[in-house]
C-alpha cells in the first residue's frame, strides 16, 4: 500500500458505522459496501409515504371543493358575486398567512416566476370565482356543475398537448364515465332556469379552471406550493379590491349565517384545499388530479342531502356512482 493511498483513506468522509482510526485496517474491497447498504431505506421512504399522502391531499381538496357548493348557496342570497369573491379570498389570504407563518417557509420567487404566479392568482382566485358566482345567480346547481365539469376534460387535453402527459386510454375512459355521471346529476337537479350569459360565464369558469391548473403545473418546479398559493391568493385579493365598498355594505346587512359561510369558504375550500391541491399537483399529473375532482359533484349532492335536507333523486345517485367509478378508473394509480 502506498502512502498516497493511505492518506486518501484517512481524509475521505467516513461511511455510516465506520470508526475513526479503523480506515487503514480495511481493504478497498470491504470499505465501500457499507455506504450503499445504508442508502436504500432513505430512498425508499418518500415513495412509500407518497403512496398515501398524495391521494390523501387530493381527497381533502375534493371534499372541501365539494362543500364549497353548499357554502356558495348559503351565502349567495346575501352577497353579490364580486363581494362574495373578495370576502372569500380575503379570508383565504389571512388563513394562508397564518399557515405560512406556522410552516415558516415562504420563499418568494423573482422575475418571470413572480409575474407568472401573480397572473395565476388573479385568474384562479379572482376571475374563476367571480365568473362562477355570477353564473350561479341564475343557473341551477346541476347546470353549473355540468359546465364546471368540463374543466377536467380540458385539463386532460391541455396537459396532453402542452405538458407532454399524453392521452392514456384509462384516463380518457375514466373522464368519460365521470362526465356522464356529472351530466346525470345535472339532469336530476336542473330546474331549467338559465340564460345565455350565465351559461357563457359557467363555460368561462371551466376554461379558467383548466388553464390555471396547467399554468400552476408549469410554475410549481420554480415555486413551492404553499408560497405559490399564498402569493396567488394575495394577488387575487388585490385585483378584487374594487369590490371592497360593496363587501362592507353587504357584511353590515347580511345575517351572521351568510357571513360565516363566507368565512368557511375562505378558510377551508380556499386556503386549506388549495394548499393540498398544490401539494398533490406537484407530485402527480395534471390530467389524473383533474379527473379526481369529478368526485366533488356526488359529494356535493350528499352534503346537500345531509346539511340542507335536499333529498337526491335516483338519477342523481346513479350519476354520483358513475362519477366515483370514473374517478377510480382514471386515478387508480394516483402518485
Short mmCIF file of C-alpha atoms in Angstrom, two decimals:
data_model
loop_
_atom_site.label_atom_id
_atom_site.label_comp_id
_atom_site.label_asym_id
_atom_site.label_seq_id
_atom_site.Cartn_x
_atom_site.Cartn_y
_atom_site.Cartn_z
CA UNK A 1 0.00 0.00 0.00
CA UNK A 2 1.37 3.39 -0.96
CA UNK A 3 1.40 6.45 1.27
CA UNK A 4 -0.88 8.30 -1.17
CA UNK A 5 -3.49 5.58 -0.88
CA UNK A 6 -3.37 5.58 2.91
CA UNK A 7 -3.65 9.35 3.06
CA UNK A 8 -6.64 9.40 0.76
CA UNK A 9 -8.42 6.93 3.01
CA UNK A 10 -7.73 8.84 6.15
CA UNK A 11 -9.03 12.13 4.76
CA UNK A 12 -12.11 10.77 2.98
CA UNK A 13 -15.56 11.05 4.69
CA UNK A 14 -16.41 8.14 6.96
CA UNK A 15 -19.15 5.80 5.82
CA UNK A 16 -22.05 5.13 8.23
CA UNK A 17 -20.91 2.89 11.06
CA UNK A 18 -17.16 3.46 10.48
CA UNK A 19 -14.92 4.22 13.41
CA UNK A 20 -12.11 6.78 13.18
CA UNK A 21 -8.73 5.10 13.15
CA UNK A 22 -10.08 1.90 11.55
CA UNK A 23 -9.88 3.16 7.95
CA UNK A 24 -6.30 1.95 7.31
CA UNK A 25 -7.09 -1.52 8.59
CA UNK A 26 -9.80 -2.16 5.96
CA UNK A 27 -9.07 -3.22 2.41
CA UNK A 28 -10.65 -1.39 -0.52
CA UNK A 29 -12.98 -4.31 -1.26
CA UNK A 30 -14.56 -4.18 2.22
CA UNK A 31 -14.53 -0.40 2.76
CA UNK A 32 -17.11 0.55 0.14
CA UNK A 33 -20.15 -1.78 0.70
CA UNK A 34 -21.49 -0.18 3.93
CA UNK A 35 -22.37 3.14 2.20
CA UNK A 36 -24.69 1.60 -0.44
CA UNK A 37 -26.26 -0.63 2.22
CA UNK A 38 -27.41 2.40 4.21
CA UNK A 39 -28.80 4.26 1.18
CA UNK A 40 -31.89 2.21 0.09
CA UNK A 41 -34.01 2.86 3.23
CA UNK A 42 -33.61 6.65 2.84
CA UNK A 43 -34.53 6.45 -0.87
CA UNK A 44 -37.46 4.10 -0.36
CA UNK A 45 -39.19 6.20 2.30
CA UNK A 46 -40.54 9.06 0.13
CA UNK A 47 -42.35 6.81 -2.42
CA UNK A 48 -43.83 4.77 0.43
CA UNK A 49 -45.04 7.94 2.10
CA UNK A 50 -46.30 9.49 -1.13
CA UNK A 51 -48.43 6.44 -1.83
CA UNK A 52 -50.91 7.65 0.75
CA UNK A 53 -50.01 11.34 1.17
CA UNK A 54 -50.79 12.33 -2.42
CA UNK A 55 -54.18 10.58 -2.59
CA UNK A 56 -54.98 11.96 0.88
CA UNK A 57 -54.17 15.50 -0.23
CA UNK A 58 -56.30 15.03 -3.35
CA UNK A 59 -59.16 13.67 -1.23
CA UNK A 60 -59.05 16.66 1.13
CA UNK A 61 -59.20 19.00 -1.85
CA UNK A 62 -62.13 17.18 -3.44
CA UNK A 63 -64.17 17.03 -0.23
CA UNK A 64 -63.61 20.71 0.57
CA UNK A 65 -64.30 21.82 -3.00
CA UNK A 66 -67.49 19.76 -2.93
CA UNK A 67 -68.53 21.55 0.25
CA UNK A 68 -67.95 24.91 -1.47
CA UNK A 69 -71.20 24.45 -3.42
CA UNK A 70 -73.03 24.37 -0.10
CA UNK A 71 -71.20 27.45 1.17
CA UNK A 72 -71.84 29.42 -2.02
CA UNK A 73 -75.52 28.53 -1.90
CA UNK A 74 -75.72 29.64 1.74
CA UNK A 75 -74.00 32.97 1.13
CA UNK A 76 -75.17 33.69 -2.42
CA UNK A 77 -78.54 35.11 -1.42
CA UNK A 78 -76.98 37.86 0.70
CA UNK A 79 -73.71 38.56 -1.13
CA UNK A 80 -73.30 39.66 -4.74
CA UNK A 81 -70.71 37.82 -6.89
CA UNK A 82 -67.96 40.46 -6.52
CA UNK A 83 -68.40 40.86 -2.78
CA UNK A 84 -68.56 37.09 -2.25
CA UNK A 85 -65.37 36.62 -4.27
CA UNK A 86 -63.46 39.30 -2.38
CA UNK A 87 -64.73 38.17 1.02
CA UNK A 88 -63.79 34.57 0.34
CA UNK A 89 -60.25 35.18 -0.93
CA UNK A 90 -59.58 37.91 1.66
CA UNK A 91 -60.31 35.40 4.42
CA UNK A 92 -58.31 32.84 2.44
CA UNK A 93 -55.29 35.14 2.28
CA UNK A 94 -55.42 35.72 6.04
CA UNK A 95 -55.70 31.98 6.71
CA UNK A 96 -52.83 31.22 4.33
CA UNK A 97 -50.70 33.85 6.05
CA UNK A 98 -51.23 32.03 9.35
CA UNK A 99 -50.48 28.65 7.74
CA UNK A 100 -47.33 30.00 6.11
CA UNK A 101 -46.23 31.57 9.39
CA UNK A 102 -46.64 28.28 11.21
CA UNK A 103 -44.83 26.39 8.46
CA UNK A 104 -42.09 29.04 8.38
CA UNK A 105 -41.27 28.53 4.71
CA UNK A 106 -42.12 31.31 2.33
CA UNK A 107 -39.59 31.74 -0.48
CA UNK A 108 -40.75 34.50 -2.77
CA UNK A 109 -39.97 33.97 -6.46
CA UNK A 110 -38.47 36.65 -8.64
CA UNK A 111 -38.68 37.85 -12.21
CA UNK A 112 -40.86 35.91 -14.63
CA UNK A 113 -41.83 33.34 -11.99
CA UNK A 114 -43.21 36.09 -9.74
CA UNK A 115 -45.21 37.57 -12.63
CA UNK A 116 -46.49 34.11 -13.55
CA UNK A 117 -47.69 33.40 -10.00
CA UNK A 118 -49.44 36.80 -9.83
CA UNK A 119 -51.22 36.16 -13.14
CA UNK A 120 -52.20 32.68 -11.99
CA UNK A 121 -53.60 34.07 -8.74
CA UNK A 122 -55.72 36.72 -10.47
CA UNK A 123 -57.11 34.08 -12.84
CA UNK A 124 -57.66 31.22 -10.38
CA UNK A 125 -58.72 33.05 -7.23
CA UNK A 126 -60.22 36.16 -8.79
CA UNK A 127 -61.67 35.56 -12.24
CA UNK A 128 -62.73 31.93 -11.73
CA UNK A 129 -64.65 32.65 -8.52
CA UNK A 130 -66.18 35.80 -9.96
CA UNK A 131 -67.40 34.01 -13.09
CA UNK A 132 -68.78 31.04 -11.15
CA UNK A 133 -70.51 33.19 -8.53
CA UNK A 134 -72.09 35.32 -11.25
CA UNK A 135 -73.19 32.25 -13.22
CA UNK A 136 -74.88 30.69 -10.20
CA UNK A 137 -77.05 33.77 -9.72
CA UNK A 138 -79.36 32.36 -12.41
CA UNK A 139 -78.01 28.89 -13.18
CA UNK A 140 -79.24 25.99 -11.08
CA UNK A 141 -76.65 23.90 -9.27
CA UNK A 142 -76.98 20.99 -11.71
CA UNK A 143 -76.26 23.06 -14.80
CA UNK A 144 -73.42 24.88 -13.07
CA UNK A 145 -71.81 21.59 -12.02
CA UNK A 146 -72.14 20.28 -15.57
CA UNK A 147 -70.40 23.34 -17.02
CA UNK A 148 -67.61 23.30 -14.42
CA UNK A 149 -67.35 19.55 -15.06
CA UNK A 150 -65.89 20.38 -18.45
CA UNK A 151 -62.71 21.60 -16.72
CA UNK A 152 -61.14 18.17 -16.02
CA UNK A 153 -61.64 17.23 -19.68
CA UNK A 154 -59.95 20.47 -20.75
CA UNK A 155 -57.15 19.85 -18.24
CA UNK A 156 -56.50 16.40 -19.70
CA UNK A 157 -56.43 17.83 -23.23
CA UNK A 158 -54.21 20.81 -22.31
CA UNK A 159 -51.89 18.60 -20.25
CA UNK A 160 -51.60 16.05 -23.02
CA UNK A 161 -50.65 18.73 -25.53
CA UNK A 162 -48.62 21.29 -23.58
CA UNK A 163 -47.16 19.20 -20.72
CA UNK A 164 -46.47 16.06 -22.71
CA UNK A 165 -48.59 13.88 -20.41
CA UNK A 166 -50.15 12.12 -23.39
CA UNK A 167 -53.64 10.64 -23.54
CA UNK A 168 -53.68 7.36 -21.59
CA UNK A 169 -56.68 5.24 -22.55
CA UNK A 170 -57.63 4.61 -18.93
CA UNK A 171 -57.57 8.33 -18.12
CA UNK A 172 -59.79 9.17 -21.08
CA UNK A 173 -62.18 6.33 -20.24
CA UNK A 174 -62.42 7.45 -16.62
CA UNK A 175 -63.07 11.05 -17.63
CA UNK A 176 -65.82 9.93 -20.00
CA UNK A 177 -67.53 7.84 -17.32
CA UNK A 178 -67.25 10.62 -14.73
CA UNK A 179 -68.59 13.25 -17.13
CA UNK A 180 -71.58 11.04 -17.84
CA UNK A 181 -72.17 10.96 -14.10
CA UNK A 182 -71.98 14.75 -13.86
CA UNK A 183 -74.46 15.01 -16.73
CA UNK A 184 -76.82 12.69 -14.82
CA UNK A 185 -76.55 14.82 -11.68
CA UNK A 186 -77.17 17.96 -13.75
CA UNK A 187 -80.25 16.39 -15.35
CA UNK A 188 -81.62 15.30 -11.98
CA UNK A 189 -81.07 18.63 -10.19
CA UNK A 190 -81.73 21.07 -13.01
CA UNK A 191 -84.62 23.48 -12.58
CA UNK A 192 -84.39 24.72 -16.15
CA UNK A 193 -83.54 28.27 -15.04
CA UNK A 194 -80.67 29.51 -17.19
CA UNK A 195 -79.76 32.18 -19.69
CA UNK A 196 -77.11 32.58 -22.36
CA UNK A 197 -74.92 34.97 -20.35
CA UNK A 198 -74.85 32.69 -17.32
CA UNK A 199 -74.03 29.65 -19.45
CA UNK A 200 -71.16 31.56 -21.06
CA UNK A 201 -69.92 32.58 -17.61
CA UNK A 202 -70.03 28.95 -16.48
CA UNK A 203 -68.05 27.89 -19.55
CA UNK A 204 -65.57 30.72 -18.92
CA UNK A 205 -65.12 29.46 -15.35
CA UNK A 206 -64.32 25.97 -16.67
CA UNK A 207 -61.76 27.32 -19.16
CA UNK A 208 -60.09 29.48 -16.47
CA UNK A 209 -60.06 26.48 -14.10
CA UNK A 210 -58.30 24.30 -16.68
CA UNK A 211 -55.87 26.97 -17.85
CA UNK A 212 -54.95 27.88 -14.27
CA UNK A 213 -54.20 24.25 -13.46
CA UNK A 214 -51.83 23.93 -16.42
CA UNK A 215 -50.13 27.24 -15.54
CA UNK A 216 -49.72 26.14 -11.93
CA UNK A 217 -48.22 22.81 -13.01
CA UNK A 218 -45.63 24.72 -15.08
CA UNK A 219 -44.76 27.08 -12.23
CA UNK A 220 -44.53 24.57 -9.37
CA UNK A 221 -40.97 23.45 -10.25
CA UNK A 222 -39.90 27.06 -9.62
CA UNK A 223 -42.07 27.89 -6.58
CA UNK A 224 -43.12 25.70 -3.65
CA UNK A 225 -46.87 25.05 -3.47
CA UNK A 226 -47.50 26.90 -0.19
CA UNK A 227 -45.72 30.06 -1.31
CA UNK A 228 -47.50 29.94 -4.66
CA UNK A 229 -50.93 29.50 -3.07
CA UNK A 230 -50.38 32.33 -0.59
CA UNK A 231 -48.96 34.71 -3.18
CA UNK A 232 -51.62 33.82 -5.74
CA UNK A 233 -54.45 34.34 -3.28
CA UNK A 234 -52.94 37.70 -2.29
CA UNK A 235 -52.74 38.74 -5.95
CA UNK A 236 -56.37 37.74 -6.49
CA UNK A 237 -57.41 39.70 -3.40
CA UNK A 238 -55.64 42.84 -4.59
CA UNK A 239 -57.27 42.52 -8.02
CA UNK A 240 -60.72 42.27 -6.40
CA UNK A 241 -60.30 45.28 -4.06
CA UNK A 242 -62.68 47.42 -6.19
CA UNK A 243 -65.47 45.30 -4.68
CA UNK A 244 -64.48 46.36 -1.14
CA UNK A 245 -67.18 49.06 -0.69
CA UNK A 246 -69.89 46.61 -1.76
CA UNK A 247 -68.48 43.94 0.56
CA UNK A 248 -68.50 46.29 3.55
CA UNK A 249 -72.10 47.28 2.87
CA UNK A 250 -73.24 43.68 2.49
CA UNK A 251 -71.39 42.48 5.59
CA UNK A 252 -73.33 45.08 7.58
CA UNK A 253 -76.66 43.91 6.16
CA UNK A 254 -76.14 40.14 5.83
CA UNK A 255 -77.21 37.67 8.53
CA UNK A 256 -74.48 36.05 10.58
CA UNK A 257 -75.05 32.65 8.93
CA UNK A 258 -74.26 34.04 5.47
CA UNK A 259 -71.11 35.77 6.73
CA UNK A 260 -69.98 32.58 8.45
CA UNK A 261 -70.42 30.80 5.12
CA UNK A 262 -68.07 33.33 3.51
CA UNK A 263 -65.53 32.73 6.28
CA UNK A 264 -65.86 28.97 5.81
CA UNK A 265 -65.31 29.34 2.07
CA UNK A 266 -62.16 31.34 2.72
CA UNK A 267 -60.59 29.04 5.30
CA UNK A 268 -61.45 25.57 4.02
CA UNK A 269 -62.30 25.36 0.27
CA UNK A 270 -59.81 28.17 -0.44
CA UNK A 271 -56.85 28.17 1.96
CA UNK A 272 -56.64 24.53 3.02
CA UNK A 273 -57.95 22.95 -0.18
CA UNK A 274 -55.61 24.93 -2.43
CA UNK A 275 -52.60 24.01 -0.29
CA UNK A 276 -53.44 20.30 -0.55
CA UNK A 277 -54.21 20.75 -4.27
CA UNK A 278 -50.80 22.31 -4.88
CA UNK A 279 -49.09 19.55 -2.89
CA UNK A 280 -50.79 16.83 -4.94
CA UNK A 281 -50.29 18.61 -8.26
CA UNK A 282 -46.55 18.78 -7.58
CA UNK A 283 -46.41 15.00 -7.28
CA UNK A 284 -48.82 13.69 -9.92
CA UNK A 285 -50.01 14.53 -13.42
CA UNK A 286 -52.47 17.35 -14.05
CA UNK A 287 -54.75 15.00 -16.00
CA UNK A 288 -55.10 12.46 -13.21
CA UNK A 289 -55.60 15.05 -10.49
CA UNK A 290 -58.12 16.95 -12.61
CA UNK A 291 -60.09 13.74 -13.11
CA UNK A 292 -60.14 13.19 -9.34
CA UNK A 293 -62.11 16.42 -8.88
CA UNK A 294 -65.13 14.79 -10.52
CA UNK A 295 -65.78 13.23 -7.12
CA UNK A 296 -66.73 16.70 -5.85
CA UNK A 297 -70.11 16.56 -7.65
CA UNK A 298 -71.53 13.47 -5.88
CA UNK A 299 -70.06 14.67 -2.60
CA UNK A 300 -71.90 17.97 -3.05
CA UNK A 301 -75.13 16.04 -3.61
CA UNK A 302 -74.59 14.02 -0.42
CA UNK A 303 -73.67 17.12 1.62
CA UNK A 304 -76.73 18.94 0.32
CA UNK A 305 -78.81 15.94 1.40
CA UNK A 306 -77.25 15.84 4.87
CA UNK A 307 -76.98 19.58 5.61
CA UNK A 308 -79.80 21.17 3.61
CA UNK A 309 -82.30 18.32 3.58
CA UNK A 310 -82.32 18.19 -0.23
CA UNK A 311 -83.03 14.53 -0.99
CA UNK A 312 -81.28 13.40 -4.19
CA UNK A 313 -83.26 11.65 -6.89
CA UNK A 314 -82.38 8.12 -8.03
CA UNK A 315 -80.91 9.58 -11.22
CA UNK A 316 -78.61 11.82 -9.15
CA UNK A 317 -77.47 8.85 -7.07
CA UNK A 318 -76.71 6.84 -10.21
CA UNK A 319 -74.84 9.84 -11.60
CA UNK A 320 -72.83 10.06 -8.39
CA UNK A 321 -71.94 6.39 -8.68
CA UNK A 322 -70.76 6.93 -12.25
CA UNK A 323 -68.63 9.89 -11.12
CA UNK A 324 -66.88 7.84 -8.47
CA UNK A 325 -66.40 4.92 -10.86
CA UNK A 326 -64.85 7.22 -13.45
CA UNK A 327 -62.52 8.73 -10.85
CA UNK A 328 -61.35 5.26 -9.77
CA UNK A 329 -60.73 4.24 -13.38
CA UNK A 330 -58.78 7.41 -14.16
CA UNK A 331 -56.76 7.73 -10.92
CA UNK A 332 -56.28 4.19 -9.66
CA UNK A 333 -52.50 4.70 -9.66
CA UNK A 334 -52.51 8.32 -8.47
CA UNK A 335 -48.99 9.33 -7.40
#
